[in-house]
Structures are given as C-alpha cells and as structure tokens.
Short mmCIF file of C-alpha atoms and ligand atoms in Angstrom, two decimals:
data_model
loop_
_atom_site.label_atom_id
_atom_site.label_comp_id
_atom_site.label_asym_id
_atom_site.label_seq_id
_atom_site.Cartn_x
_atom_site.Cartn_y
_atom_site.Cartn_z
CA UNK A 1 -55.43 -211.73 -26.32
CA UNK A 2 -52.77 -208.69 -26.30
CA UNK A 3 -50.00 -209.42 -28.45
CA UNK A 4 -46.81 -207.53 -28.80
CA UNK A 5 -45.32 -207.98 -32.09
CA UNK A 6 -41.69 -206.91 -32.84
CA UNK A 7 -40.96 -206.30 -36.37
CA UNK A 8 -44.45 -205.33 -36.68
CA UNK A 9 -43.98 -202.72 -39.52
CA UNK A 10 -42.19 -205.24 -41.66
CA UNK A 11 -43.43 -207.62 -44.01
CA UNK A 12 -44.45 -210.61 -42.35
CA UNK A 13 -44.95 -208.96 -39.20
CA UNK A 14 -47.65 -206.22 -40.55
CA UNK A 15 -49.25 -209.43 -41.91
CA UNK A 16 -49.37 -211.06 -38.50
CA UNK A 17 -50.69 -207.68 -37.19
CA UNK A 18 -53.96 -207.70 -39.49
CA UNK A 19 -54.35 -211.49 -38.65
CA UNK A 20 -54.45 -210.83 -35.34
CA UNK A 21 -56.60 -207.83 -34.83
CA UNK A 22 -59.08 -209.73 -37.28
CA UNK A 23 -59.62 -212.22 -34.70
CA UNK A 24 -60.06 -209.72 -32.12
CA UNK A 25 -56.78 -209.38 -30.45
CA UNK A 26 -55.25 -206.27 -29.50
CA UNK A 27 -51.58 -206.02 -30.82
CA UNK A 28 -48.81 -203.46 -29.83
CA UNK A 29 -46.34 -203.33 -32.50
CA UNK A 30 -42.80 -202.56 -32.09
CA UNK A 31 -40.31 -201.57 -34.90
CA UNK A 32 -37.73 -199.03 -35.57
CA UNK A 33 -38.36 -199.03 -39.23
CA UNK A 34 -35.17 -199.79 -40.61
CA UNK A 35 -36.61 -202.30 -42.88
CA UNK A 36 -40.15 -201.88 -41.64
CA UNK A 37 -42.65 -199.77 -43.42
CA UNK A 38 -45.33 -197.33 -41.55
CA UNK A 39 -47.24 -197.56 -44.81
CA UNK A 40 -47.62 -201.31 -44.12
CA UNK A 41 -49.59 -200.63 -40.72
CA UNK A 42 -51.01 -197.24 -41.72
CA UNK A 43 -54.27 -198.65 -42.00
CA UNK A 44 -54.53 -200.08 -38.78
CA UNK A 45 -52.96 -196.75 -37.21
CA UNK A 46 -57.04 -195.63 -36.26
CA UNK A 47 -57.80 -199.01 -34.61
CA UNK A 48 -57.90 -198.71 -30.47
CA UNK A 49 -56.56 -202.09 -30.06
CA UNK A 50 -53.55 -201.39 -32.30
CA UNK A 51 -50.86 -199.06 -30.60
CA UNK A 52 -47.50 -198.69 -32.83
CA UNK A 53 -44.05 -198.16 -30.66
CA UNK A 54 -41.10 -196.85 -32.64
CA UNK A 55 -37.91 -198.48 -30.98
CA UNK A 56 -35.25 -200.33 -31.84
CA UNK A 57 -36.09 -203.28 -29.69
CA UNK A 58 -32.27 -204.45 -29.29
CA UNK A 59 -31.90 -201.30 -26.82
CA UNK A 60 -35.59 -201.11 -25.32
CA UNK A 61 -39.08 -202.51 -25.57
CA UNK A 62 -41.07 -199.98 -23.88
CA UNK A 63 -44.48 -201.45 -23.00
CA UNK A 64 -47.46 -199.92 -20.99
CA UNK A 65 -48.89 -202.80 -19.39
CA UNK A 66 -48.90 -206.78 -20.00
CA UNK A 67 -49.11 -208.73 -22.73
CA UNK A 68 -50.31 -212.40 -23.29
CA UNK A 69 -48.10 -213.05 -26.23
CA UNK A 70 -44.51 -211.91 -27.52
CA UNK A 71 -44.39 -212.42 -31.02
CA UNK A 72 -40.48 -212.00 -31.87
CA UNK A 73 -40.22 -210.87 -35.70
CA UNK A 74 -37.76 -207.98 -35.74
CA UNK A 75 -34.20 -208.71 -37.97
CA UNK A 76 -33.39 -207.52 -41.16
CA UNK A 77 -34.51 -210.66 -43.16
CA UNK A 78 -32.99 -210.24 -46.98
CA UNK A 79 -29.10 -210.86 -47.55
CA UNK A 80 -28.72 -207.08 -48.82
CA UNK A 81 -30.67 -205.91 -45.62
CA UNK A 82 -28.38 -207.88 -43.13
CA UNK A 83 -25.14 -207.36 -45.03
CA UNK A 84 -25.45 -203.34 -44.83
CA UNK A 85 -26.88 -204.07 -41.23
CA UNK A 86 -24.14 -206.37 -39.99
CA UNK A 87 -23.84 -205.52 -36.54
CA UNK A 88 -27.98 -204.25 -36.19
CA UNK A 89 -28.71 -207.91 -37.16
CA UNK A 90 -26.44 -209.75 -34.59
CA UNK A 91 -27.82 -207.55 -31.88
CA UNK A 92 -31.54 -207.99 -32.67
CA UNK A 93 -30.82 -211.80 -32.86
CA UNK A 94 -29.33 -211.88 -29.39
CA UNK A 95 -29.89 -208.25 -27.24
CA UNK A 96 -33.42 -208.11 -29.05
CA UNK A 97 -34.52 -211.64 -28.47
CA UNK A 98 -33.34 -211.46 -25.04
CA UNK A 99 -34.99 -207.90 -23.82
CA UNK A 100 -38.53 -209.56 -26.20
CA UNK A 101 -38.00 -212.84 -23.79
CA UNK A 102 -37.90 -210.52 -20.84
CA UNK A 103 -41.27 -209.51 -21.17
CA UNK A 104 -42.57 -213.00 -21.97
CA UNK A 105 -41.21 -214.00 -18.71
CA UNK A 106 -42.39 -211.07 -16.30
CA UNK A 107 -45.92 -211.37 -18.07
CA UNK A 108 -45.85 -214.84 -18.02
CA UNK A 109 -46.91 -214.59 -21.73
CA UNK A 110 -46.23 -217.05 -24.54
CA UNK A 111 -43.26 -216.16 -26.61
CA UNK A 112 -42.89 -217.03 -30.67
CA UNK A 113 -39.72 -216.98 -31.72
CA UNK A 114 -39.51 -216.36 -35.91
CA UNK A 115 -36.71 -218.66 -36.59
CA UNK A 116 -35.52 -219.35 -40.08
CA UNK A 117 -34.20 -221.87 -42.65
CA UNK A 118 -30.85 -220.20 -42.95
CA UNK A 119 -30.43 -222.34 -39.37
CA UNK A 120 -29.68 -225.49 -41.42
CA UNK A 121 -27.00 -223.35 -43.54
CA UNK A 122 -25.87 -224.82 -47.03
CA UNK A 123 -27.84 -228.27 -45.67
CA UNK A 124 -26.07 -231.24 -46.19
CA UNK A 125 -29.32 -232.95 -45.83
CA UNK A 126 -32.52 -232.40 -48.11
CA UNK A 127 -35.39 -231.96 -47.33
CA UNK A 128 -34.75 -230.41 -43.86
CA UNK A 129 -36.22 -231.72 -41.06
CA UNK A 130 -36.15 -229.68 -37.36
CA UNK A 131 -34.06 -232.78 -36.32
CA UNK A 132 -30.84 -231.63 -38.95
CA UNK A 133 -28.31 -229.39 -36.54
CA UNK A 134 -27.15 -227.65 -39.56
CA UNK A 135 -24.22 -226.68 -42.17
CA UNK A 136 -23.21 -223.28 -41.21
CA UNK A 137 -20.28 -221.14 -41.96
CA UNK A 138 -19.85 -219.41 -38.57
CA UNK A 139 -17.22 -216.58 -39.85
CA UNK A 140 -18.95 -216.63 -43.32
CA UNK A 141 -20.57 -213.73 -44.67
CA UNK A 142 -24.32 -215.18 -43.82
CA UNK A 143 -23.21 -216.03 -40.40
CA UNK A 144 -24.69 -212.43 -39.61
CA UNK A 145 -27.70 -213.62 -39.86
CA UNK A 146 -27.90 -217.67 -39.55
CA UNK A 147 -25.70 -217.48 -36.13
CA UNK A 148 -27.82 -214.54 -34.70
CA UNK A 149 -30.88 -216.72 -35.42
CA UNK A 150 -28.89 -220.01 -33.96
CA UNK A 151 -28.08 -217.63 -30.98
CA UNK A 152 -32.04 -216.68 -30.64
CA UNK A 153 -33.06 -220.33 -30.71
CA UNK A 154 -30.44 -221.40 -28.18
CA UNK A 155 -31.52 -218.55 -25.93
CA UNK A 156 -35.09 -218.96 -26.40
CA UNK A 157 -34.36 -222.60 -25.42
CA UNK A 158 -32.43 -221.61 -22.18
CA UNK A 159 -35.01 -219.40 -21.24
CA UNK A 160 -37.59 -222.27 -21.54
CA UNK A 161 -35.20 -224.78 -19.56
CA UNK A 162 -34.11 -222.01 -16.73
CA UNK A 163 -37.02 -219.94 -16.04
CA UNK A 164 -40.12 -221.99 -17.62
CA UNK A 165 -41.29 -219.39 -20.29
CA UNK A 166 -43.81 -220.79 -22.57
CA UNK A 167 -41.86 -220.57 -25.91
CA UNK A 168 -42.20 -221.34 -29.66
CA UNK A 169 -39.69 -221.67 -32.32
CA UNK A 170 -40.94 -221.30 -35.61
CA UNK A 171 -38.56 -222.04 -38.60
CA UNK A 172 -39.31 -219.73 -41.57
CA UNK A 173 -38.56 -221.00 -45.01
CA UNK A 174 -38.67 -218.14 -48.33
CA UNK A 175 -41.55 -216.41 -47.83
CA UNK A 176 -43.23 -213.85 -50.33
CA UNK A 177 -46.34 -211.83 -51.10
CA UNK A 178 -47.75 -208.16 -51.04
CA UNK A 179 -45.74 -205.41 -48.86
CA UNK A 180 -42.54 -206.71 -49.89
CA UNK A 181 -40.49 -203.93 -50.95
CA UNK A 182 -39.44 -203.91 -54.53
CA UNK A 183 -36.07 -203.35 -53.71
CA UNK A 184 -35.30 -206.06 -50.84
CA UNK A 185 -32.83 -207.90 -52.92
CA UNK A 186 -34.66 -211.02 -52.40
CA UNK A 187 -34.90 -212.96 -55.74
CA UNK A 188 -38.69 -213.00 -55.80
CA UNK A 189 -39.41 -209.18 -55.68
CA UNK A 190 -35.80 -208.29 -57.76
CA UNK A 191 -37.66 -210.87 -60.70
CA UNK A 192 -40.67 -209.02 -60.19
CA UNK A 193 -39.66 -205.95 -60.34
CA UNK A 194 -36.91 -206.39 -62.99
CA UNK A 195 -40.08 -208.25 -65.06
CA UNK A 196 -42.29 -205.27 -64.75
CA UNK A 197 -39.48 -202.74 -65.66
CA UNK A 198 -38.39 -204.93 -68.94
CA UNK A 199 -34.91 -205.27 -67.54
CA UNK A 200 -33.01 -208.55 -67.39
CA UNK A 201 -33.34 -210.73 -64.52
CA UNK A 202 -30.36 -211.25 -62.37
CA UNK A 203 -29.95 -215.04 -62.01
CA UNK A 204 -27.15 -215.38 -59.32
CA UNK A 205 -24.67 -218.64 -60.76
CA UNK A 206 -26.44 -221.40 -63.53
CA UNK A 207 -29.78 -220.90 -61.12
CA UNK A 208 -29.78 -224.43 -60.58
CA UNK A 209 -29.83 -223.68 -56.58
CA UNK A 210 -33.46 -224.33 -55.41
CA UNK A 211 -35.46 -222.37 -52.60
CA UNK A 212 -39.20 -223.37 -51.68
CA UNK A 213 -41.59 -220.61 -51.64
CA UNK A 214 -44.49 -219.88 -49.40
CA UNK A 215 -47.24 -217.40 -49.82
CA UNK A 216 -47.49 -215.05 -46.85
CA UNK A 217 -51.02 -215.69 -45.93
CA UNK A 218 -50.14 -219.42 -45.64
CA UNK A 219 -47.29 -218.64 -43.32
CA UNK A 220 -49.10 -216.24 -41.03
CA UNK A 221 -51.74 -218.99 -40.22
CA UNK A 222 -48.75 -220.99 -38.99
CA UNK A 223 -47.60 -218.47 -36.94
CA UNK A 224 -50.86 -217.91 -35.36
CA UNK A 225 -51.37 -221.49 -34.83
CA UNK A 226 -47.96 -221.67 -33.16
CA UNK A 227 -48.99 -218.69 -31.23
CA UNK A 228 -52.05 -220.45 -29.86
CA UNK A 229 -50.38 -223.40 -29.27
CA UNK A 230 -48.23 -224.54 -26.35
CA UNK A 231 -45.93 -226.72 -28.70
CA UNK A 232 -41.53 -225.68 -28.54
CA UNK A 233 -40.71 -226.62 -31.46
CA UNK A 234 -38.73 -225.87 -33.45
CA UNK A 235 -41.18 -226.32 -36.10
CA UNK A 236 -40.60 -225.82 -39.83
CA UNK A 237 -43.40 -223.55 -41.81
CA UNK A 238 -42.94 -223.65 -45.33
CA UNK A 239 -43.99 -224.60 -48.55
CA UNK A 240 -42.41 -227.66 -50.15
CA UNK A 241 -43.17 -226.97 -53.46
CA UNK A 242 -39.43 -226.71 -54.68
CA UNK A 243 -38.28 -224.67 -57.29
CA UNK A 244 -34.94 -223.59 -59.11
CA UNK A 245 -33.65 -220.57 -59.28
CA UNK A 246 -33.74 -220.61 -63.16
CA UNK A 247 -37.37 -221.97 -63.07
CA UNK A 248 -38.67 -219.18 -60.95
CA UNK A 249 -37.29 -216.72 -63.50
CA UNK A 250 -39.10 -218.40 -66.22
CA UNK A 251 -42.34 -218.55 -64.12
CA UNK A 252 -42.41 -214.81 -63.37
CA UNK A 253 -41.46 -213.90 -67.15
CA UNK A 254 -44.93 -216.17 -68.22
CA UNK A 255 -46.98 -214.26 -65.30
CA UNK A 256 -45.99 -211.09 -66.11
CA UNK A 257 -45.87 -211.57 -69.64
CA UNK A 258 -42.55 -209.78 -69.92
CA UNK A 259 -39.82 -210.24 -73.11
CA UNK A 260 -37.18 -209.69 -70.40
CA UNK A 261 -34.06 -211.69 -70.55
CA UNK A 262 -32.02 -213.89 -68.35
CA UNK A 263 -28.43 -212.45 -67.16
CA UNK A 264 -26.30 -214.45 -64.71
CA UNK A 265 -24.03 -212.79 -62.11
CA UNK A 266 -22.03 -213.93 -59.71
CA UNK A 267 -22.86 -216.43 -57.10
CA UNK A 268 -22.72 -215.38 -53.55
CA UNK A 269 -20.30 -217.01 -51.34
CA UNK A 270 -22.32 -219.60 -49.17
CA UNK A 271 -25.55 -219.56 -51.15
CA UNK A 272 -27.41 -222.75 -49.99
CA UNK A 273 -27.58 -225.03 -52.75
CA UNK A 274 -31.20 -226.20 -51.88
CA UNK A 275 -33.63 -225.78 -49.54
CA UNK A 276 -36.83 -227.74 -48.85
CA UNK A 277 -38.86 -228.37 -45.82
CA UNK A 278 -40.30 -230.92 -44.40
CA UNK A 279 -43.31 -229.91 -42.75
CA UNK A 280 -44.53 -233.12 -41.01
CA UNK A 281 -44.39 -231.55 -37.48
CA UNK A 282 -46.31 -228.87 -38.72
CA UNK A 283 -49.18 -230.79 -39.80
CA UNK A 284 -49.07 -233.23 -36.87
CA UNK A 285 -48.81 -230.37 -33.99
CA UNK A 286 -50.31 -227.53 -35.59
CA UNK A 287 -52.98 -228.71 -38.11
CA UNK A 288 -51.25 -226.44 -40.57
CA UNK A 289 -50.50 -226.96 -44.36
CA UNK A 290 -49.79 -224.38 -47.00
CA UNK A 291 -52.52 -224.35 -49.64
CA UNK A 292 -51.55 -221.44 -52.06
CA UNK A 293 -49.86 -222.99 -55.10
CA UNK A 294 -46.81 -220.74 -56.14
CA UNK A 295 -48.46 -219.62 -59.24
CA UNK A 296 -51.29 -218.03 -57.77
CA UNK A 297 -49.52 -216.61 -55.00
CA UNK A 298 -46.69 -215.08 -57.46
CA UNK A 299 -49.95 -213.94 -59.42
CA UNK A 300 -51.20 -212.06 -56.45
CA UNK A 301 -47.63 -210.57 -55.64
CA UNK A 302 -47.40 -209.32 -59.19
CA UNK A 303 -50.77 -207.79 -58.74
CA UNK A 304 -49.33 -206.19 -55.67
CA UNK A 305 -46.39 -204.49 -57.60
CA UNK A 306 -48.26 -203.33 -60.46
CA UNK A 307 -50.58 -201.44 -57.88
CA UNK A 308 -47.40 -200.08 -56.54
CA UNK A 309 -46.05 -199.09 -60.13
CA UNK A 310 -44.30 -195.87 -58.99
CA UNK A 311 -41.98 -198.01 -56.48
CA UNK A 312 -41.30 -200.41 -58.75
CA UNK A 313 -39.82 -198.13 -60.95
CA UNK A 314 -37.90 -196.39 -58.08
CA UNK A 315 -36.35 -199.80 -57.29
CA UNK A 316 -34.59 -199.53 -60.40
CA UNK A 317 -31.28 -198.20 -59.68
CA UNK A 318 -30.94 -200.31 -56.33
CA UNK A 319 -31.36 -203.75 -57.60
CA UNK A 320 -29.51 -203.26 -61.01
CA UNK A 321 -26.85 -205.20 -61.47
CA UNK A 322 -27.14 -207.35 -58.30
CA UNK A 323 -27.07 -206.04 -54.71
CA UNK A 324 -23.93 -207.72 -52.71
CA UNK A 325 -20.56 -206.36 -52.72
CA UNK A 326 -17.55 -207.54 -54.15
CA UNK A 327 -16.51 -209.22 -50.22
CA UNK A 328 -19.74 -210.72 -50.28
CA UNK A 329 -19.75 -212.43 -54.12
CA UNK A 330 -17.76 -215.46 -54.66
CA UNK A 331 -15.73 -215.92 -58.01
CA UNK A 332 -17.45 -218.66 -58.85
CA UNK A 333 -17.56 -219.44 -62.52
CA UNK A 334 -20.48 -217.32 -64.47
CA UNK A 335 -22.27 -219.48 -67.47
CA UNK A 336 -22.38 -217.64 -70.68
N1 UDP B 401 -31.06 -214.88 -56.15
C1 UDP B 401 -31.00 -214.49 -57.84
N2 UDP B 401 -31.06 -213.26 -58.08
C2 UDP B 401 -31.38 -212.03 -57.60
C3 UDP B 401 -31.43 -212.54 -56.10
C4 UDP B 401 -31.53 -213.55 -55.55
O1 UDP B 401 -30.51 -215.38 -58.75
O2 UDP B 401 -31.67 -211.14 -57.98
C5 UDP B 401 -30.83 -215.93 -55.68
C6 UDP B 401 -29.61 -216.25 -54.46
O3 UDP B 401 -28.76 -216.46 -55.28
C7 UDP B 401 -30.72 -217.51 -53.59
C8 UDP B 401 -32.06 -217.14 -54.13
O4 UDP B 401 -32.00 -216.66 -55.52
O5 UDP B 401 -30.14 -218.73 -54.22
C9 UDP B 401 -32.81 -217.06 -53.17
O6 UDP B 401 -32.28 -215.80 -52.56
P1 UDP B 401 -32.67 -214.77 -51.67
O7 UDP B 401 -32.00 -213.36 -51.27
O8 UDP B 401 -34.40 -214.52 -51.82
O9 UDP B 401 -33.01 -215.68 -49.96
P2 UDP B 401 -32.14 -216.47 -49.55
O10 UDP B 401 -30.81 -216.73 -50.28
O11 UDP B 401 -32.19 -215.99 -48.08
O12 UDP B 401 -32.92 -217.63 -49.21
#
C-alpha cells in the first residue's frame, strides 16, 4: 500500500510511519512541524519508500501520484499546544480533514480519522462506549480541540454517506511513549521530566481525576488494524487500565526512584473528571486489545527520557508552574 500520513512527524504519526514501512508499505508523510519534529522521522529520510512533505494540511496537501490509504492524524493534541494554537487546531480539524478526505475520495482510498476520547468531553457515562454522545462545553477552553474533532467525525461520516468514501474513525484515548516532547505539558511527560529533574510533580486539583493510559505500540497496532479493515467505527482505541492522576504521580516516582515531592496546582476548567474506554468493539471488529501494562510502558518511556537528558533538562522552564494560563485555569480550591 501507499499511505499518506498527515501529522506523520508527530508522536503517534511517526510511530505509524515506522509500522507501515516495517511491513513493506510506502509512506508519504505530511507535516508542518508545528508540534511534530523532523527528528522523529530522521531515520526514515534515506528510505526510498518514504517521502516527507512539509505542508500545513489545512491549506494544501501536495501529494504526487495516488495513494491507497490516508491516515489523518495532523493536529495539535496536548492541551497546552491547542491552547497556544486555537485557530490552527480548528482549521486542521475542519479544512485539514476535508483536504485529506478529498484525496481519499479522488483516489478511492481508505480514510482513517484519528479522533479522540475528547469527543466524550467531561463524560456523564463511565466507562465510555462508542454509543455515548458526550458532554462537551461548546464554548469552553477545551472546545477548540473537542469540537474540531467532533466536526471532523461529522465530516468523515458525511463523506461516507454522500460520496461513498471508505472511512474509519478511531477515538484515541490518552497515549504515551517514546518521542513525546518532554515539554508538551501532558501529564505523563510532565511527571517524568519533573521526576528526572528533581522538580516537584505538578498535580492539578486534588489528583482524583482519572485517565487510562495506552502505550504507543499498542495504539499503533490498533491504527494499522483499522486501516486494514473496512469498519466505519467509531472505535475506541485505548487501554482500560484506569488510574487517578495522584496514582500516576506515585507510579512515576517509584519507577524513576525520584525524591521529588508532589505540588498541587489549580484544576483547569472543564478538565474531564474520569475517562476509561470500553474496548469491546475494537476486540470484536479488529481483534485488537492492549498488551503493554502501564508499568512496563512507563519504564520504556522513562528510558527514552533518560536517553534524551538534554531535552528533559531544557524542558524545565516550559513545564515549571503549569502550562495553562489564567484564562484556562479554573479557580477550583487547591488542596493544602
Ligand atoms: N495534569 C496534571 N498535571 C500536569 C498535567 C496534567 O495533574 O502537569 C492532569 C490534567 O489536569 C488532567 C490529566 O492530568 O486531569 C491528563 O492531562 P493531559 O494534559 O495529559 O491529557 P488530557 O487532559 O487531554 O486527557
């Protein structure tokens, strides 16, 4: 297959490029390098089956020749990133998705949309099945990302209905692993970098909110299975092993052997209180399930961060004191 991967130089995108090339596919990687990094795909540039195109996919996706599949992953994804780039995030979810869908339509290609558990918002139903419609504040700070992805899902469904494009939607839950940027502001990266730097771990709120963390290799196996299937989805891809943020902090301290303390910061507005995927649909339709236990995945991620010590130290200024500005941080009581 020849596969176009938008956002192919990002954290997930670059691992997807690796997996596709490893099984013999050709890859066109389109990325504007706003949150992706060329260093993520450096090792692929010499491969004749790999083409890198630097472009903002919300404007144009210049691809020579036809493709058999389009995997649309391009978007800022960490909350600080999409808060910093609100209009770009909405543009890539809307125009970027339509540009990618047009290529799939013109080429008769399979189209994979990387959607998100954020479409469930701050869920009133727990755990989350795909049939749940979600609880999103349409004008809240997170709506930039949530509504862009919800629109992307609607557009994908419309292209399937209107043009018969072979589309598949996956909803990606929190994923972590090597190639995450130490300063991206997400909880796993922040805690590991803070622990390795001997800085306090910044727990937002009382740390009772939950997330379910999926290791990147598991996630990418799910993306490839979805590309290869003709399932329309949406299908949740994530690891149902649910932890509180406070538990994650303890786990990171134990794995790194760090003596950093935990420091509480205000809980950002509309921060989802809990999140856990139901993955029965992925099991039934894709034969997929996560394999890597959180402890193992975290160990591998810590090893990666240790091997990129300079970046971890350089991230210090960026992650100290939290990343969300006053407009997005709620005034929720901070525990002593
Ligand atoms: N979080 C935290 N400290 C941090 C970064 C995040 O306590 O330094 C919390 C955040 O408030 C949220 C959870 O960790 O409840 C996951 O945040 P992340 O930004 O990783 O992902 P998302 O909120 O998009 O799931």
